[in-house]
Short mmCIF file of C-alpha atoms and ligand atoms in Angstrom, two decimals:
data_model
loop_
_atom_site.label_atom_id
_atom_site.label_comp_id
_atom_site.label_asym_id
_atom_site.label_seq_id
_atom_site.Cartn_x
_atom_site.Cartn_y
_atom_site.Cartn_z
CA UNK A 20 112.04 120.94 79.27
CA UNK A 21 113.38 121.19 82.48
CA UNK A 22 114.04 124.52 83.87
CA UNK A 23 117.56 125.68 85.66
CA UNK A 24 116.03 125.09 89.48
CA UNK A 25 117.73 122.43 91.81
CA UNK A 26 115.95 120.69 94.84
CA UNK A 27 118.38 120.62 97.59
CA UNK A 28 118.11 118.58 100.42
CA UNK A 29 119.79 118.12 103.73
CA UNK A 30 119.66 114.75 105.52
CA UNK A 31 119.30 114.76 109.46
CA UNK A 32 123.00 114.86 110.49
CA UNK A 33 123.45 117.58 108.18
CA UNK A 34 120.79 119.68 110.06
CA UNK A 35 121.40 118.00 114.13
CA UNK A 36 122.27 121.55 114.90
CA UNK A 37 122.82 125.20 114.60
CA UNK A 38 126.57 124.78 112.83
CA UNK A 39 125.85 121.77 110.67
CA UNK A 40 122.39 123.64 109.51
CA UNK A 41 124.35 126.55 109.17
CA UNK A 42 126.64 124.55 107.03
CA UNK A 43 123.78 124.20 104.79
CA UNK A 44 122.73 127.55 104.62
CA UNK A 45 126.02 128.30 103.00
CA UNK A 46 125.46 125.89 100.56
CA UNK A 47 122.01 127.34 99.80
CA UNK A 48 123.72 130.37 99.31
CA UNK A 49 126.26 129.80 97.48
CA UNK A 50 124.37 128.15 94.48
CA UNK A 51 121.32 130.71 93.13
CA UNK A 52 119.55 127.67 91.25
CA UNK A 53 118.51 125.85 94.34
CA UNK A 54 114.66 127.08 95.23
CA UNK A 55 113.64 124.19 96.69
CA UNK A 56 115.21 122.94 99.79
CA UNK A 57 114.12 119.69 101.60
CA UNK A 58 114.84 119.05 105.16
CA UNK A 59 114.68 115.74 107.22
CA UNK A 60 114.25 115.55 110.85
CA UNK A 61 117.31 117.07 112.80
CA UNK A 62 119.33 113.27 113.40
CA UNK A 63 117.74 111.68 116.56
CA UNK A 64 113.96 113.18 116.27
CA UNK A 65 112.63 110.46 113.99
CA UNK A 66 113.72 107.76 116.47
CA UNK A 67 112.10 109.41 119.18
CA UNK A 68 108.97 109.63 117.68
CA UNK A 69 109.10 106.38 116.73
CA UNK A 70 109.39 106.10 120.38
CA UNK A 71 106.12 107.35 120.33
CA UNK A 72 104.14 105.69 117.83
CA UNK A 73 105.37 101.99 119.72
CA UNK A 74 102.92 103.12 122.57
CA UNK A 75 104.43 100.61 125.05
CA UNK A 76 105.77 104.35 126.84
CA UNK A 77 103.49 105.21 130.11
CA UNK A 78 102.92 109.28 130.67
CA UNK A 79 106.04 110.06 132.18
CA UNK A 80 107.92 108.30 129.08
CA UNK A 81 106.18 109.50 126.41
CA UNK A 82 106.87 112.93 127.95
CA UNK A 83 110.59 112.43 128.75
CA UNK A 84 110.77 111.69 124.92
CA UNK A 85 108.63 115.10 123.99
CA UNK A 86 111.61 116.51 126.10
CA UNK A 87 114.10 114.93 124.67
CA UNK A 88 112.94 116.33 121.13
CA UNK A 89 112.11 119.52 122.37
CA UNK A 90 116.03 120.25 123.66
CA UNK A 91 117.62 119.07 120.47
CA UNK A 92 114.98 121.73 118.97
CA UNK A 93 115.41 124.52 121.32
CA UNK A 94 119.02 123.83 121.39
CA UNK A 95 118.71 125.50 117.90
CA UNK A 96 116.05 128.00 118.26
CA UNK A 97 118.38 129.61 121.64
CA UNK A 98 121.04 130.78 118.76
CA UNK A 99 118.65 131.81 116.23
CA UNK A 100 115.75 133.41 117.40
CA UNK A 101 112.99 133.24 115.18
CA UNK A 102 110.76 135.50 113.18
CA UNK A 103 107.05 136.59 114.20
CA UNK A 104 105.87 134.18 111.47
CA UNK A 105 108.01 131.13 111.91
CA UNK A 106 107.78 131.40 115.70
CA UNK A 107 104.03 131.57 115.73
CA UNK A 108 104.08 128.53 113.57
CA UNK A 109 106.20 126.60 115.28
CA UNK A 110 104.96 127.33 118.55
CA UNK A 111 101.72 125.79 117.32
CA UNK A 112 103.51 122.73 115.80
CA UNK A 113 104.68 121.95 118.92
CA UNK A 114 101.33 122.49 121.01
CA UNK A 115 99.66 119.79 117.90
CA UNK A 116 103.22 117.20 119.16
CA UNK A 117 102.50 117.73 123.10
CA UNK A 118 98.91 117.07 122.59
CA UNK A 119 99.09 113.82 120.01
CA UNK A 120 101.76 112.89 122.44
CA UNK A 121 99.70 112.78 125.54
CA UNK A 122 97.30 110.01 123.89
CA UNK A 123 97.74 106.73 124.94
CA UNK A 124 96.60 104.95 121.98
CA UNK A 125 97.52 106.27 118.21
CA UNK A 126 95.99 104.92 115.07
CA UNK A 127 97.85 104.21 112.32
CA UNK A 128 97.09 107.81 110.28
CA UNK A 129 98.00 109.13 113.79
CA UNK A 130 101.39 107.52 114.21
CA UNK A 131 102.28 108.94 110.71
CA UNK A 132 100.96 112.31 111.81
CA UNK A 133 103.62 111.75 114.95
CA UNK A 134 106.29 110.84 112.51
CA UNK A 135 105.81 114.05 110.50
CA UNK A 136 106.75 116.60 113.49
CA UNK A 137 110.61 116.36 113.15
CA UNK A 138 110.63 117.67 109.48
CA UNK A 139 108.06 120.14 110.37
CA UNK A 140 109.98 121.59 113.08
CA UNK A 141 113.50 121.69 111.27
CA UNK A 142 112.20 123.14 108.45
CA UNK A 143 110.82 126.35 110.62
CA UNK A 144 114.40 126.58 111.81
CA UNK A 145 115.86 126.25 109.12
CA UNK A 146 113.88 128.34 107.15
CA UNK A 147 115.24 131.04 109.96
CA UNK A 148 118.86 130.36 109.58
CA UNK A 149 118.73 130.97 105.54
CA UNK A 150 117.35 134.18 106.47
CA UNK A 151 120.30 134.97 108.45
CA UNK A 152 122.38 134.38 105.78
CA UNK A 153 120.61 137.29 103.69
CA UNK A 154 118.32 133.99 101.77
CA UNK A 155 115.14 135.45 101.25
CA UNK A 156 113.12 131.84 102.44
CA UNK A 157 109.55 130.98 103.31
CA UNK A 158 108.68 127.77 104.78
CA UNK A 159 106.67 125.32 102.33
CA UNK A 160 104.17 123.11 103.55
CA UNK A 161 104.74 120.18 101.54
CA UNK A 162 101.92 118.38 102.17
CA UNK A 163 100.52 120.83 99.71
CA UNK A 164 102.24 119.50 96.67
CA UNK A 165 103.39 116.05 98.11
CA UNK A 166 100.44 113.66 97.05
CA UNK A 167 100.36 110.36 98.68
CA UNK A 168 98.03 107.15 98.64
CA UNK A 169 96.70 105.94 102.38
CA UNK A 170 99.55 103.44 103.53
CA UNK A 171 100.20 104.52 106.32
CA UNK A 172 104.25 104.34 108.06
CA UNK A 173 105.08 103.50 103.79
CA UNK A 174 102.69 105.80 101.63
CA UNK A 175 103.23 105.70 97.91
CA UNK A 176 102.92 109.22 95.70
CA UNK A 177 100.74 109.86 93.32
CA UNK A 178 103.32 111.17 91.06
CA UNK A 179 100.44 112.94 88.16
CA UNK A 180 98.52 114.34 91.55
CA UNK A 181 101.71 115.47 93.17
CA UNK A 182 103.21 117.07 89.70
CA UNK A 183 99.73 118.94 89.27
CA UNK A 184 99.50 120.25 93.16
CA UNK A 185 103.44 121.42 92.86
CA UNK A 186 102.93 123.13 89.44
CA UNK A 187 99.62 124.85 90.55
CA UNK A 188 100.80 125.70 94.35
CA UNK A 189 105.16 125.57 94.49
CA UNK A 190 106.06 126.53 91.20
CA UNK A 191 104.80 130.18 90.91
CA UNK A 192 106.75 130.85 93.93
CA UNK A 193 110.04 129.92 92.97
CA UNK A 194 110.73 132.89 91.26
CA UNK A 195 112.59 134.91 94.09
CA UNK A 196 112.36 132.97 97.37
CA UNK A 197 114.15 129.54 98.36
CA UNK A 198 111.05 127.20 99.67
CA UNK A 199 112.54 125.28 102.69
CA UNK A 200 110.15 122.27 102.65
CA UNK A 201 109.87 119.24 104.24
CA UNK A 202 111.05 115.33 103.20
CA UNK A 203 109.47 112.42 104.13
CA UNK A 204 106.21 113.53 104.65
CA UNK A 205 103.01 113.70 102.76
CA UNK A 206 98.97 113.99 102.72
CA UNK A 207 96.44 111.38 100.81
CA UNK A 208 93.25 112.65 98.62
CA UNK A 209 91.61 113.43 102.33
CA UNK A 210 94.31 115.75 103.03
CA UNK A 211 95.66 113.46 106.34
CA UNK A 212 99.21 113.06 107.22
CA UNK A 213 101.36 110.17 105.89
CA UNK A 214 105.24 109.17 105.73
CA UNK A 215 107.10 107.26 103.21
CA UNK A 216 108.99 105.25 105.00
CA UNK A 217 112.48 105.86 107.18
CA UNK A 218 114.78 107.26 105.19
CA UNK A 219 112.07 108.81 103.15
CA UNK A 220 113.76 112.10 102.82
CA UNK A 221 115.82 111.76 99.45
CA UNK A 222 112.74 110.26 98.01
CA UNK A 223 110.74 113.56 98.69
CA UNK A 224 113.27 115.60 97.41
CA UNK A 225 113.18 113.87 93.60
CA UNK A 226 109.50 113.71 93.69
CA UNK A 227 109.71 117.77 93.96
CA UNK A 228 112.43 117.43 91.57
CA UNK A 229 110.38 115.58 88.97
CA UNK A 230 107.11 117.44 89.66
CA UNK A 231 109.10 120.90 89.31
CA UNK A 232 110.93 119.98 86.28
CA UNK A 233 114.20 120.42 88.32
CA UNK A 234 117.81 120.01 86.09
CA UNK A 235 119.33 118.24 89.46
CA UNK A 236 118.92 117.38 92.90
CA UNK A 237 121.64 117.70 95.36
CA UNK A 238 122.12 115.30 98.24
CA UNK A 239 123.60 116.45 101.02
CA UNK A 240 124.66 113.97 103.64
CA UNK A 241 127.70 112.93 105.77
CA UNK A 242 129.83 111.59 103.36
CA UNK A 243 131.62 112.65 100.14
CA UNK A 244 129.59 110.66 97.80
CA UNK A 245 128.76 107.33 96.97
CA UNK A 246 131.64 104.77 98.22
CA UNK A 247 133.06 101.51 96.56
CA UNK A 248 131.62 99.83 99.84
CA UNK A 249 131.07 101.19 103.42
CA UNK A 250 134.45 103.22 104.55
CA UNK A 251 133.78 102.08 107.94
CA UNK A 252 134.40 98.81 106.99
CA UNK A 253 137.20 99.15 103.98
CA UNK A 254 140.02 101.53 104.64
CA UNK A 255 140.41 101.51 101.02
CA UNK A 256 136.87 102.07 100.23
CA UNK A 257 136.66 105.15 97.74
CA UNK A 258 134.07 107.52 96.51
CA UNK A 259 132.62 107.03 92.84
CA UNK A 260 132.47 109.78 90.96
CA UNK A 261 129.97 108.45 88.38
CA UNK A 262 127.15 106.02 88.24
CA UNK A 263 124.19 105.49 85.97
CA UNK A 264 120.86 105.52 87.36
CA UNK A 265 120.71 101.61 86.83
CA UNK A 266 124.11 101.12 89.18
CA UNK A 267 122.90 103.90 91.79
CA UNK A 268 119.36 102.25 91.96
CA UNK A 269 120.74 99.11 92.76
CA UNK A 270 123.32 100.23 94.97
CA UNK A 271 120.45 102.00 97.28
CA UNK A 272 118.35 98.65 97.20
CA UNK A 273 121.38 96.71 97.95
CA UNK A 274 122.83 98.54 101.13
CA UNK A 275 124.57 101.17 100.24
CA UNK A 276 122.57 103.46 102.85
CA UNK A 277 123.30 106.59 101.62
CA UNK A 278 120.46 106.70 99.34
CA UNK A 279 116.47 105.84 99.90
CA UNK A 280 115.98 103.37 97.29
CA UNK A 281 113.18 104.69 95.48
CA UNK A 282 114.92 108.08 95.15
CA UNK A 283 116.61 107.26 91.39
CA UNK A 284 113.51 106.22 90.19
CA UNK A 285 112.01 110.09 89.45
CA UNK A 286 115.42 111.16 88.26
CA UNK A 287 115.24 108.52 86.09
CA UNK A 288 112.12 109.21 84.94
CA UNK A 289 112.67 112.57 83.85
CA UNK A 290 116.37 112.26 83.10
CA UNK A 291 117.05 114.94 86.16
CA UNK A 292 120.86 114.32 87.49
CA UNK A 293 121.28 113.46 91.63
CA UNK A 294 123.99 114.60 93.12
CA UNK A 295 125.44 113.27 96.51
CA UNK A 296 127.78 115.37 98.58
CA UNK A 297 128.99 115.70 101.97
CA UNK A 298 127.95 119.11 103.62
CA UNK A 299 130.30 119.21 106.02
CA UNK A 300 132.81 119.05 102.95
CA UNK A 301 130.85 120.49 100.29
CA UNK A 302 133.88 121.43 98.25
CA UNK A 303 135.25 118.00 97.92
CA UNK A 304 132.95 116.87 95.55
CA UNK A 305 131.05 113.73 95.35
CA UNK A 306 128.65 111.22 93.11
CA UNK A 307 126.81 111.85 89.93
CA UNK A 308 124.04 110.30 89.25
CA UNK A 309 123.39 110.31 85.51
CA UNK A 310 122.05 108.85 82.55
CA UNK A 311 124.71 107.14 80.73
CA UNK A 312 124.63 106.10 77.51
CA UNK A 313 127.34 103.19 77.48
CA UNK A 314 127.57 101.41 81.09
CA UNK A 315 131.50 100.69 81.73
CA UNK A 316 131.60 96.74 82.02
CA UNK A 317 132.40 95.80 85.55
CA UNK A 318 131.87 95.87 89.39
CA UNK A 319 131.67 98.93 91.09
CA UNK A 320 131.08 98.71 94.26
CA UNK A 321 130.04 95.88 97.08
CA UNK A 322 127.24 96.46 99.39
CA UNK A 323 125.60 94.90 102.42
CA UNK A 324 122.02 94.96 104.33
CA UNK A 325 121.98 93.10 107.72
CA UNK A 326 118.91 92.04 108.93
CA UNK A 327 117.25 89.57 105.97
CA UNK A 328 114.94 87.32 106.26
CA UNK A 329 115.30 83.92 104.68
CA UNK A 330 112.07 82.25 104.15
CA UNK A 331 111.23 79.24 102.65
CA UNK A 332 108.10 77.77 100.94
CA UNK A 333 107.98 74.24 100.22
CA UNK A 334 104.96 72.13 99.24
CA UNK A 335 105.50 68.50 97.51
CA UNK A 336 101.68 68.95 96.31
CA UNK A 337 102.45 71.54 93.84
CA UNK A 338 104.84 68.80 92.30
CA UNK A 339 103.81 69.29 88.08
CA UNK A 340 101.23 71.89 89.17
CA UNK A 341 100.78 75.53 88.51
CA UNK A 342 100.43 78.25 90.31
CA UNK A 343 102.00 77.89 93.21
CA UNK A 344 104.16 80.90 92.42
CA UNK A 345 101.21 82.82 91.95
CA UNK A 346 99.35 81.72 94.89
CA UNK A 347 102.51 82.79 97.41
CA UNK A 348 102.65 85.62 95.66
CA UNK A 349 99.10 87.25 95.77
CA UNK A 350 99.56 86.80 99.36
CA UNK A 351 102.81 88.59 100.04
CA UNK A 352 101.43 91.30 97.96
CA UNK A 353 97.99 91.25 99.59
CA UNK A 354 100.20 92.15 102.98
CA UNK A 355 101.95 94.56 101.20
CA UNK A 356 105.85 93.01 101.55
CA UNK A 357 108.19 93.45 98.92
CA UNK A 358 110.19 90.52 98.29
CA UNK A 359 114.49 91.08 96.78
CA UNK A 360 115.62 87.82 95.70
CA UNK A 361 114.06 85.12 95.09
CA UNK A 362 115.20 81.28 93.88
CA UNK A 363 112.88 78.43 93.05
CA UNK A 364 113.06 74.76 91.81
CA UNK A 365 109.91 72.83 91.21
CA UNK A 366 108.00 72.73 94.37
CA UNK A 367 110.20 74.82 96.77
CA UNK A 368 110.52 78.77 96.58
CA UNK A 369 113.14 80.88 98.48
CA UNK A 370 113.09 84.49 99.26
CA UNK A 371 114.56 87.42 101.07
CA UNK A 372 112.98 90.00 102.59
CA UNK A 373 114.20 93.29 104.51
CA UNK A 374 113.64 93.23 108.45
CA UNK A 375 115.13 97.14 108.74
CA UNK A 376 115.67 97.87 112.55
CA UNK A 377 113.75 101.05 113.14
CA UNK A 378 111.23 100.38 110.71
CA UNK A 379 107.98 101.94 111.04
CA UNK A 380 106.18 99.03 110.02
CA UNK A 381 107.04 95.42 110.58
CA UNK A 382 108.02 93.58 107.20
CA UNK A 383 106.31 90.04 107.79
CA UNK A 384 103.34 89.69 110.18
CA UNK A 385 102.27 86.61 111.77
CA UNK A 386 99.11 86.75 110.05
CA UNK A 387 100.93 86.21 106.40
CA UNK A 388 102.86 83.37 107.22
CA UNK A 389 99.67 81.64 108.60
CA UNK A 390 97.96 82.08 105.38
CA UNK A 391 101.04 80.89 103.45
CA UNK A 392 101.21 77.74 106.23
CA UNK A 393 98.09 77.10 104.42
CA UNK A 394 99.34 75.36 101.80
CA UNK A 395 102.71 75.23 102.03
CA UNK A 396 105.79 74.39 105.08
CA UNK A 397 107.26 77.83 105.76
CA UNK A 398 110.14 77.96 107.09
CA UNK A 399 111.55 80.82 108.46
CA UNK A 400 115.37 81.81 108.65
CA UNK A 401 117.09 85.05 110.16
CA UNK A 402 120.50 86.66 110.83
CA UNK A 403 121.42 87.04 107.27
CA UNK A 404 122.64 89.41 105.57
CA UNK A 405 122.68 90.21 101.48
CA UNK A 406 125.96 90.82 99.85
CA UNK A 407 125.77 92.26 96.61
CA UNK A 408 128.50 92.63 94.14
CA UNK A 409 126.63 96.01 91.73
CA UNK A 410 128.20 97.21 88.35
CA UNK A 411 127.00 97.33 84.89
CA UNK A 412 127.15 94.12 82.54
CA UNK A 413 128.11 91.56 85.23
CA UNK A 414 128.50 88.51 83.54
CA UNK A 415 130.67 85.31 84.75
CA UNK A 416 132.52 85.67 81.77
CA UNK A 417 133.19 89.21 81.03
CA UNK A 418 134.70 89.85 84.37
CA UNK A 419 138.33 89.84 84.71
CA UNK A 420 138.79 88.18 87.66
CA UNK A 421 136.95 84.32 88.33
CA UNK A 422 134.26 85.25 90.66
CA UNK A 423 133.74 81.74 91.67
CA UNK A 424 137.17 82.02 92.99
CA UNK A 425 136.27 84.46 94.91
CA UNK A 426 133.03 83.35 96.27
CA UNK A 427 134.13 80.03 96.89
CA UNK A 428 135.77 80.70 100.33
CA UNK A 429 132.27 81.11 101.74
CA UNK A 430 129.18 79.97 103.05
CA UNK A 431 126.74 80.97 101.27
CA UNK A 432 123.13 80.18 101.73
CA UNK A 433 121.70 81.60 98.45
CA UNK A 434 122.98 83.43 95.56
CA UNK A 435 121.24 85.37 92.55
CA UNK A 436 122.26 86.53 89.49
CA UNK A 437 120.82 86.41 85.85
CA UNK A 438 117.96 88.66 86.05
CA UNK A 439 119.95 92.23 86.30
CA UNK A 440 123.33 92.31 84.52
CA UNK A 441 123.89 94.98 87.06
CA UNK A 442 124.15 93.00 90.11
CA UNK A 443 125.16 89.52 91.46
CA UNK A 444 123.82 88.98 95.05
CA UNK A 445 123.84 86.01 97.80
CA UNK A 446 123.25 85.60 101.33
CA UNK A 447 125.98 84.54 104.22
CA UNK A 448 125.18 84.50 107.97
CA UNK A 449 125.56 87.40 109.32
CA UNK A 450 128.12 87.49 111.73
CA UNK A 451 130.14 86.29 108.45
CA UNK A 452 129.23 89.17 106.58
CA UNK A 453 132.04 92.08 107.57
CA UNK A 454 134.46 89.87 106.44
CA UNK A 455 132.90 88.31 102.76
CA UNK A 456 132.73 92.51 102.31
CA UNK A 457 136.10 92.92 103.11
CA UNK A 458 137.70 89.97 101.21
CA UNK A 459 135.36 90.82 97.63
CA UNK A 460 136.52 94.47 98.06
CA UNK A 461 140.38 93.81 98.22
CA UNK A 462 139.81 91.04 95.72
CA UNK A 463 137.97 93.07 93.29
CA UNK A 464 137.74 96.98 93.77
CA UNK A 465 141.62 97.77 95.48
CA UNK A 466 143.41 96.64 92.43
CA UNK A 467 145.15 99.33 90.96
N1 LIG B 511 113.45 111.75 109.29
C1 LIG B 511 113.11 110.56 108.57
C2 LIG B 511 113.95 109.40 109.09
O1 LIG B 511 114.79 109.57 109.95
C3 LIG B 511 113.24 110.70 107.10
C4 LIG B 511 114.61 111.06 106.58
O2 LIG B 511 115.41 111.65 107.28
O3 LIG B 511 114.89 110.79 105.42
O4 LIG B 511 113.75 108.30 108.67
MG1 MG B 512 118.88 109.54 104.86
#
């Protein structure tokens, strides 16, 4: 059963500084079921400590970035001024930063350790600014609860470890004080730091969700909700009320950036709704995330993600042989990439993979494609980008409108479709790709 409690969480641009957190603090407030509250990084920190953990920075870099994080921080702390306990413990935070930063070299559990500082800081000041608004809060270590394998810059949970940590450590304190935790972050059986990967935040907050037995968790981020396709880019781009976790999963693989991915697939799990809101608007509403028992036939929404790698396997000796699927893929998996389309004929494969700018890991190393070179010619294609059209029963014939019509005025260098009826997905050059967005969402989602 799960109980009445929401997790809450606040993405960096909803906590950069004292009004925007103080934003949030209303919103805790306002709503008596939220205990748990999940911070990320005040916007900025992360990328300066990934500054940090690319150790190409000599002293007098690495400490213009500590600096630079420490303003944004203090910046905060001048308006607040914090509590003996939070102040002690930040001070100390910050002492562990200055110190990890004044290393030349980091190893990899050390880089994630670096990573982790933003959300510990923000959730000390945070913490402080619910108090001011008469929220009785303690800060939450959430490395506690937050089980996580030893992957360092992309850990994985243990969801049963994680679910028996929160219920023995964060549960019995839920009862009369808001826990302002942190995202992203986590520790593995040794108890050492590790992330989850950029973004990581939402994720956190529906792994406390799940391992709480939360009814909902509420995202709160910069924009009203989940849009038809990036408002930046449509004027006419509009904010669904309603998807099912099937549409919203795919939505967050596909592009739509509002979401981390992997953050449907606890809610999912244990049926808990997600809810994604602006909190500099919080009263004009936003997305539901929800189970649904009859998907509405149609496209929703069109997404894009920049940056994809094309590559290409080909090898004219697996002509009538087997395994050559199986021999690519080992590989890939031994080096950990995760691979989003993928097309084969007989002795060729194609795939797509995610180069994310500002990702704390690099998605294809040198040393995989010299082990795939083995055996097959790779080649290797970039400056891509993957459209994808996302909806619920997408089939050529049950849409209204002739999508080969539609795709026909482009390039396009792949396309995928068949093995999810909830999306249909290709790949056009990049500098294309504004555009193919564009045309698809007056085409297909501005009809009245
Ligand atoms: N602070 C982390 C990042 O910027 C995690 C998050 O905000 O979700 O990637
Ligand atoms: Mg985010």
């Amino acid at each position: 059963m799960n109980s009445q409690y929401v997790v809450a969480k606040f993405g960096g641009t909803s906590v950069a500084d004292f009004e925007a957190m103080s934003r949030c603090a209303h919103i805790v407030r306002d709503n008596p079921n939220v205990r748990v509250v999940v911070v990320s990084a005040c916007a900025g920190v992360t990328n300066h400590l990934v500054t940090l953990t690319q150790q190409k920075e000599d002293e007098a870099g690495r400490k213009a970035v500590v600096a630079a994080v420490e303003n944004i921080q203090q910046a905060i702390i001048d308006q607040v001024s914090l509590d003996a306990d939070l102040a002690e413990g930040y001070k100390q935070t910050f002492s562990e930063f200055e110190n990890l930063a004044s290393l030349p070299a980091l190893s990899r559990q050390q880089c994630d350790e670096m990573l982790s500082f933003g959300e510990r800081f923000s959730s000390y000041l945070f913490t402080q600014i619910l108090r001011n608004n008469q929220v009785q809060a303690s800060r939450f270590d959430v490395r506690k609860v937050l089980k996580t394998d030893n992957q360092f810059g992309k850990a994985n949970p243990n969801v049963a470890a994680t679910r028996e940590a929160a219920q023995t450590n964060l549960v019995a304190l839920l009862g009369d004080t808001v826990q302002v935790t942190q995202g992203f972050i986590g520790s593995d059986q040794y108890g050492q730091t590790t992330t989850l990967g950029r973004g990581g935040s939402d994720y956190s907050a529906a792994l406390l969700a799940e391992a709480i037995d939360a009814s909902s968790v509420h995202i709160w981020t910069d924009v009203v909700g989940i849009f038809s396709t990036d408002p930046r880019l449509c004027v006419k781009a509009r904010p669904i009320p309603r998807l099912s976790f099937d549409e919203a999963a795919e939505m967050a693989t596909f592009g739509a950036k509002v979401l981390h991915p992997a953050t449907i697939l606890p809610a999912s799990r244990k049926g808990i709704s997600v809810f994604v809101g602006s909190s500099r608007d919080p009263q004009a509403g936003g997305t539901w995330i929800e189970k649904e028992k009859t998907a509405q036939a149609g496209i929703r929404a069109v997404t894009q993600r920049k940056n994809q790698i094309l590559l290409t396997l080909k090898s004219p000796e697996m002509l009538l042989a087997s395994g050559f699927l199986a021999r690519i893929f080992t590989i890939l998996s031994n080096y950990n990439i995760s691979v989003d389309l993928v097309t084969t004929s007989e002795i060729s494969v194609a795939l797509t993979l995610d180069n994310a700018p500002n990702a704390s890991r690099p998605e294809l190393e040198q040393a995989c494609l010299d082990e795939l070179g083995e055996f097959c010619h790779v080649t290797v294609e970039n400056n891509l980008t993957l459209v994808a059209m996302i909806g619920s029963e997408i089939q050529l014939k049950k849409c209204q409108l002739n999508l080969m019509d539609v795709l026909s005025e482009f390039n396009i260098r792949l396309i995928c479709h068949g093995a999810s009826k909830h999306n249909l997905c290709f790949l056009v050059e990049q500098q294309e790709s504004d555009q193919v967005v564009q045309s698809i969402h007056a085409k297909l989602l501005e009809v009245a």
